[in-house]
Amino acid sequence: MPSGRKGKVAAGTNLLEAARELGVELESICGGRQTCGKCQVIIEQGSFSKHGIVSQPEHISAPTPLEQEYDREHSLQGRRLACAAEILDDLLVTVPEESQAHKQVIAKAATERVIEVDPAVKQAYVEVQPAKLGDPRGDWERLAQALEEQWQLTALEIDPQTLTTLQTALREGDFAVTVTIWQGKEVLRVQPGYQEGVYGLAVDVGSTTVVAHLCDLRTGEVLATQSAMNPQVRFGEDLMSRISYINSEPQGLTRMNRQIIQTLNQLAEKAAERAGISPGDITDMVVVGNTVMHHILLGIDPAQLGVAPFALATFSEVDMKARDLGLNLNPACRVHTLPLIAGHVGADNVGVMLAESPREHAGISLIVDVGTNAEIILGDQEQVLVASSPTGPAFEGAQITHGQRAAPGAIERVRIDPQTLEPSVKIIGMEDWIETGSPPPGMKATGICGSGIIEAVAELFLAGIINSRGHFLPETAERSARLEIDGTAAAYTLVDAQNSASGSTITITQNDIRAIQLAKAALYAGTKLLMDHRGIQHVDRVILAGAFGTFIDPFHAMVLGLIPDCDLEQVIAVGNAAGDGARLALLNMAQRRKAVQLARSTTYVETPLEKTFQDEFVAALNIPHSDHTFPHLAGLIPEPSLDKPRRRKKSLRSKITADR
Amino acid sequence: MPSGRKGKVAAGTNLLEAARELGVELESICGGRQTCGKCQVIIEQGSFSKHGIVSQPEHISAPTPLEQEYDREHSLQGRRLACAAEILDDLLVTVPEESQAHKQVIAKAATERVIEVDPAVKQAYVEVQPAKLGDPRGDWERLAQALEEQWQLTALEIDPQTLTTLQTALREGDFAVTVTIWQGKEVLRVQPGYQEGVYGLAVDVGSTTVVAHLCDLRTGEVLATQSAMNPQVRFGEDLMSRISYINSEPQGLTRMNRQIIQTLNQLAEKAAERAGISPGDITDMVVVGNTVMHHILLGIDPAQLGVAPFALATFSEVDMKARDLGLNLNPACRVHTLPLIAGHVGADNVGVMLAESPREHAGISLIVDVGTNAEIILGDQEQVLVASSPTGPAFEGAQITHGQRAAPGAIERVRIDPQTLEPSVKIIGMEDWIETGSPPPGMKATGICGSGIIEAVAELFLAGIINSRGHFLPETAERSARLEIDGTAAAYTLVDAQNSASGSTITITQNDIRAIQLAKAALYAGTKLLMDHRGIQHVDRVILAGAFGTFIDPFHAMVLGLIPDCDLEQVIAVGNAAGDGARLALLNMAQRRKAVQLARSTTYVETPLEKTFQDEFVAALNIPHSDHTFPHLAGLIPEPSLDKPRRRKKSLRSKITADR
């Protein structure tokens, strides 16, 4: 139990061997030496007619002296060590979860799911024949023989750097060592005696933020998560400006590469410190990132990604040594980068697919990861399509008059009362909403971040201050002093001078609205392209990935026409799905293979090649859209034909307010 | 011709394809594009009744425009490009040597032999599909496809460092590149356009001298040979003192490792400069060295090699990247170290076996490589045995009163007139022999090197100044003032003060003679052990390997009993056979496999474990030996039973003098 496997074995067989014969994988590090305590099992007692078994205490051998010693030191609480207990007659045995070889972890995602822990690097304890005169073999050959005899590992190699530590480790451990092995192929580490602990790092190198999860590769547990600003930001906020910097500066690539490596070293060091281990204990690493981050990290000039046809150096997964990147982890630590899909669709998107696995969900999933480019994944159990759409940096607060990055002081949420046309905002770093016309409650606003500008434009539309074409309505100016119209220039004062950190008003201008319209139209047009390719009219769920998605209000996103019509309950923000994908690939080898399958089976739709893209883009400029209807917003937004404000259904409005 | 292969092909088949079908490997870098000119063949004309062929000019297609262009630029002198010429009817074709794919080189060794050039790294020219919109694959995937289609290379990988250079090379070469590939598995280098030239380094890291041969891996030619003193000499002349240094100095290993790497970098740079290439053009390297040099080079602490049971870290061949050693060659350059045999029998001995291949010679070969330890190889077509014998450093001039390394000023040869007991010597750096009793001819002696002391002791014995037990004979002192006997202390003045650089006499003391007796007895006892193991009484040839062997006179070596009795014509000095072995393994993959077979099939005899070693050693202390006779010296040396001098046969004596 709980696998339900059943079978006959010779009397006297120990439970560990019996489990292996029946295909039940039990945990074991010491290799059956009754010392590691990983293979504990529960012997059920009584008559189990359902199984046709009478399981009695005398059907199993008495505890061995070694087992008793383990019990005294660690308390077995009635359990038995499977490697010590011999089967004498019928038994019903339960394998507790912690003794199962392939532990399972729950993957956080739009839908929680369980994955097995089956990492690339694993430990094995071995006892090696000591060196002796007359045996000319080297220590490595004796270790390899022990690994073959005790762990059935053949054709092993040893990293040349690890070879330099072998002789000392063997002698310190009195010829008993714990070996860390990569994919059953290469010895990465040799530690004296019996040691527990094998660790890996899952890293998402974002354009703005770098996140590292330090994982225990035996339990799947995340021991520490550290994040830092990508230091390349100083060379350019968006990808194109970083490529330009590299094109123009002779040392640009080296500089950016060194900085990101340095950041990864710092993250690893901090994470290790928090987990109480050393960076040298880290023997595996999985990295995701967009194509430009991926190339710069590997020391590849991203110049080709800046010009058509956007040629990647490689779109395959890359396996290498961490030391070749200058990473200060274990000297033999491995690095695996997830595969890429196309010039603008990177390993981060493959990570997102791995985490959200559209192929494993009924119905059509739309996954949107918004950055400077928006990557759009549309998939179901049959097919997955992906496109990249040039939204520009408006969604990140760039090219917006008072735009800024999401940081303390930035306006992240906006409401405009449709009656009074008075705004209230929520500022990052403050709990309460602020009525921006009232005296300051302590913290002043510094600008508007991406989610703030999206809500602001949607609220301006909902309040009837702008029409579906995004134009300020002159008649509204008569109702509120916040709206000033001066020819083509027009602006809505979101924050009064008294509530602004700079002492000047924070406004939303006609140009800001236009910038958001261009960005959202690009995103919608990309989505529409994929829907047309797939021949579908609606999606069943929308997943907003990335930090941006976390702060976006699904209702406002849909009001703006950023995402297609969908049940609002099925619009889900999943946070750093790319990083979650990296973690899955770190914990489970099958996930790495799946990543390759996903990357290679995904249909990439090149937006610039699509003739209809421009038409779709133009049609998507209106709020929410010129042609498409949004049944799930029925009654909640002004009719497209009307430019007059209309009150939303009270019920949903109050629901959303209550959600705050 | 000259292979004699014969067959039928469809009319219109080009000669390159036809050659392949018939199993004749023609050289080609461009892959049949009529541009590299490597596949030139000669079309014979006339009726060849022996072959049953009438080969007429009209039986072959006319030169193509591309072929004509090649002819104008490079002059084909009537030859045809096999890839351009189509077979229309019967032909007799000669493949000139330079067009044969597996060129052959002559291996310098005791017996010259021919080996094929079939290195680990090879070049291939490919034309790659340019990147285009709608093809999301990376440049690497397109290159891999081209290599598969044009060169049938599958499952290729690319070094991550090489990947960083790929995109630029492809675009500079307009998507035509020359690729350097290791073992058909890994791309090491991508150069724009069509390029010729692939280079490797064969290195022998000796305790005293480091030698590097830079080879052209297409022709097998040695382009430059550079040597340098091993900088580790400053930390200790012999291996044990280097191990002691590392044991006692915390940074000792790192320091010695860095110094040898630095020396290798300098040798590579100088050799490349002499050959007119850059160190970055070197993509393969084979290294041999004794076990201690091997371990220090790989960064492995040799401590275990200093104490029983003399455990190696590994005795297998090691394949790694040169960059992991800190070598400044091509960033993806490979390094291969030949396998080791046992704690005291290293890759240098495997190199010697490869170069001298005792398995391929009729009769019993004895190969002796003398350093601080003497490595002794005894083999024939059936079996190869090896032992290491602790000769100590006496043969290298250490522990000898006036001993020194072989350097200008050192006495390297000695003759003593059996009548007058007057010596004459040859000094390194001077052409002529010196009568040391006469006024100085310009250069003065600084000391005695290894070959000098061996000749001196043998000559003292031949002149009857010492007896077969190595003792100075008091009665001789009456005949010459050069011999002074003062109780147990006794010495023979080899160089008078006026001919000595220090101004003091250079003498051979009783202790010096004893040191040489101990060393030669250890060597002979080791040899005898192997002969006993093999069950043989005599050897058919003796090969003296290493720099030491080159300067030793076979006659004197045999008079001393350093080597067993053998036809003097069959005692051959081969110089740096270890380095030659490294060169063979660099030029030919089969030689690397053979090295592994040799290392693993050689029987290692552990001298300290052999009970008879001590007895053999004691018996071998006498000159030439207490028990064994030397039929080939019959009449040339004093009877062992007599302590009186006896004149050698005039004929041989004058023959030897003539050889000088």
Tab-separated table of N, CA and C in Angstrom, chain A residues 383-424:
chain	number	residue	atom	x	y	z
A	383	GLN	N	-3.501	21.229	-29.726
A	383	GLN	CA	-2.491	22.056	-30.371
A	383	GLN	C	-2.139	23.251	-29.496
A	384	VAL	N	-0.911	23.694	-29.577
A	384	VAL	CA	-0.514	24.914	-28.874
A	384	VAL	C	0.114	25.857	-29.897
A	385	LEU	N	-0.367	27.097	-29.890
A	385	LEU	CA	0.179	28.121	-30.784
A	385	LEU	C	0.805	29.209	-29.934
A	386	VAL	N	1.793	29.877	-30.489
A	386	VAL	CA	2.402	30.957	-29.743
A	386	VAL	C	2.777	32.084	-30.704
A	387	ALA	N	2.645	33.302	-30.210
A	387	ALA	CA	3.072	34.456	-30.998
A	387	ALA	C	3.651	35.484	-30.045
A	388	SER	N	4.424	36.369	-30.616
A	388	SER	CA	4.946	37.469	-29.838
A	388	SER	C	4.413	38.733	-30.487
A	389	SER	N	3.916	39.649	-29.679
A	389	SER	CA	3.323	40.859	-30.254
A	389	SER	C	4.016	42.080	-29.680
A	390	PRO	N	4.368	43.018	-30.553
A	390	PRO	CA	5.177	44.169	-30.099
A	390	PRO	C	4.328	45.210	-29.375
A	391	THR	N	4.038	44.967	-28.101
A	391	THR	CA	3.194	45.893	-27.347
A	391	THR	C	3.931	47.168	-26.972
A	392	GLY	N	5.248	47.115	-27.008
A	392	GLY	CA	6.006	48.291	-26.550
A	392	GLY	C	5.976	48.351	-25.034
A	393	PRO	N	6.681	49.332	-24.470
A	393	PRO	CA	6.849	49.344	-23.015
A	393	PRO	C	5.755	50.083	-22.241
A	394	ALA	N	4.651	50.490	-22.918
A	394	ALA	CA	3.625	51.286	-22.232
A	394	ALA	C	3.050	50.555	-21.020
A	395	PHE	N	2.843	49.230	-21.167
A	395	PHE	CA	2.274	48.463	-20.057
A	395	PHE	C	3.197	48.424	-18.849
A	396	GLU	N	4.448	48.746	-19.062
A	396	GLU	CA	5.389	48.764	-17.934
A	396	GLU	C	5.578	50.178	-17.400
A	397	GLY	N	4.729	51.109	-17.893
A	397	GLY	CA	4.773	52.472	-17.368
A	397	GLY	C	5.702	53.381	-18.143
A	398	ALA	N	6.409	52.801	-19.143
A	398	ALA	CA	7.296	53.640	-19.950
A	398	ALA	C	6.470	54.352	-21.026
A	399	GLN	N	6.983	55.441	-21.560
A	399	GLN	CA	6.308	56.236	-22.590
A	399	GLN	C	4.954	56.778	-22.123
A	400	ILE	N	4.745	56.804	-20.810
A	400	ILE	CA	3.549	57.377	-20.204
A	400	ILE	C	4.033	58.621	-19.446
A	401	THR	N	3.316	59.751	-19.609
A	401	THR	CA	3.787	61.024	-19.064
A	401	THR	C	4.287	60.904	-17.627
A	402	HIS	N	3.454	60.320	-16.764
A	402	HIS	CA	3.859	60.160	-15.364
A	402	HIS	C	4.121	58.698	-15.030
A	403	GLY	N	4.473	57.956	-16.071
A	403	GLY	CA	4.689	56.517	-15.866
A	403	GLY	C	5.947	56.222	-15.065
A	404	GLN	N	5.960	55.095	-14.392
A	404	GLN	CA	7.142	54.639	-13.659
A	404	GLN	C	7.043	53.141	-13.448
A	405	ARG	N	8.160	52.540	-13.010
A	405	ARG	CA	8.138	51.121	-12.691
A	405	ARG	C	7.346	50.886	-11.424
A	406	ALA	N	6.827	49.670	-11.260
A	406	ALA	CA	6.099	49.343	-10.035
A	406	ALA	C	7.084	49.365	-8.871
A	407	ALA	N	6.952	50.394	-8.034
A	407	ALA	CA	7.856	50.576	-6.896
A	407	ALA	C	7.094	51.403	-5.872
A	408	PRO	N	7.510	51.405	-4.619
A	408	PRO	CA	6.769	52.185	-3.613
A	408	PRO	C	6.537	53.627	-4.090
A	409	GLY	N	5.293	54.101	-3.927
A	409	GLY	CA	4.925	55.431	-4.384
A	409	GLY	C	4.159	55.409	-5.694
A	410	ALA	N	4.243	54.311	-6.428
A	410	ALA	CA	3.565	54.241	-7.726
A	410	ALA	C	2.083	53.921	-7.531
A	411	ILE	N	1.264	54.579	-8.326
A	411	ILE	CA	-0.173	54.289	-8.306
A	411	ILE	C	-0.386	52.965	-9.026
A	412	GLU	N	-0.968	51.975	-8.306
A	412	GLU	CA	-1.146	50.666	-8.932
A	412	GLU	C	-2.608	50.372	-9.231
A	413	ARG	N	-3.514	51.056	-8.554
A	413	ARG	CA	-4.930	50.835	-8.823
A	413	ARG	C	-5.638	52.198	-8.860
A	414	VAL	N	-6.704	52.236	-9.665
A	414	VAL	CA	-7.421	53.513	-9.866
A	414	VAL	C	-8.931	53.241	-9.915
A	415	ARG	N	-9.726	54.053	-9.281
A	415	ARG	CA	-11.175	54.037	-9.448
A	415	ARG	C	-11.626	55.476	-9.721
A	416	ILE	N	-12.610	55.623	-10.644
A	416	ILE	CA	-13.172	56.957	-10.890
A	416	ILE	C	-14.682	56.867	-10.698
A	417	ASP	N	-15.181	57.686	-9.837
A	417	ASP	CA	-16.624	57.669	-9.568
A	417	ASP	C	-17.357	58.195	-10.794
A	418	PRO	N	-18.263	57.407	-11.367
A	418	PRO	CA	-18.933	57.839	-12.604
A	418	PRO	C	-19.880	59.033	-12.376
A	419	GLN	N	-20.258	59.281	-11.127
A	419	GLN	CA	-21.143	60.419	-10.838
A	419	GLN	C	-20.324	61.694	-10.688
A	420	THR	N	-19.363	61.649	-9.767
A	420	THR	CA	-18.622	62.861	-9.433
A	420	THR	C	-17.400	63.037	-10.328
A	421	LEU	N	-16.993	61.938	-11.001
A	421	LEU	CA	-15.760	61.887	-11.807
A	421	LEU	C	-14.508	62.108	-10.951
A	422	GLU	N	-14.655	61.899	-9.626
A	422	GLU	CA	-13.519	62.024	-8.703
A	422	GLU	C	-12.784	60.690	-8.606
A	423	PRO	N	-11.451	60.724	-8.630
A	423	PRO	CA	-10.687	59.472	-8.555
A	423	PRO	C	-10.326	59.078	-7.119
A	424	SER	N	-10.109	57.788	-6.948
A	424	SER	CA	-9.381	57.308	-5.770
A	424	SER	C	-8.328	56.326	-6.286
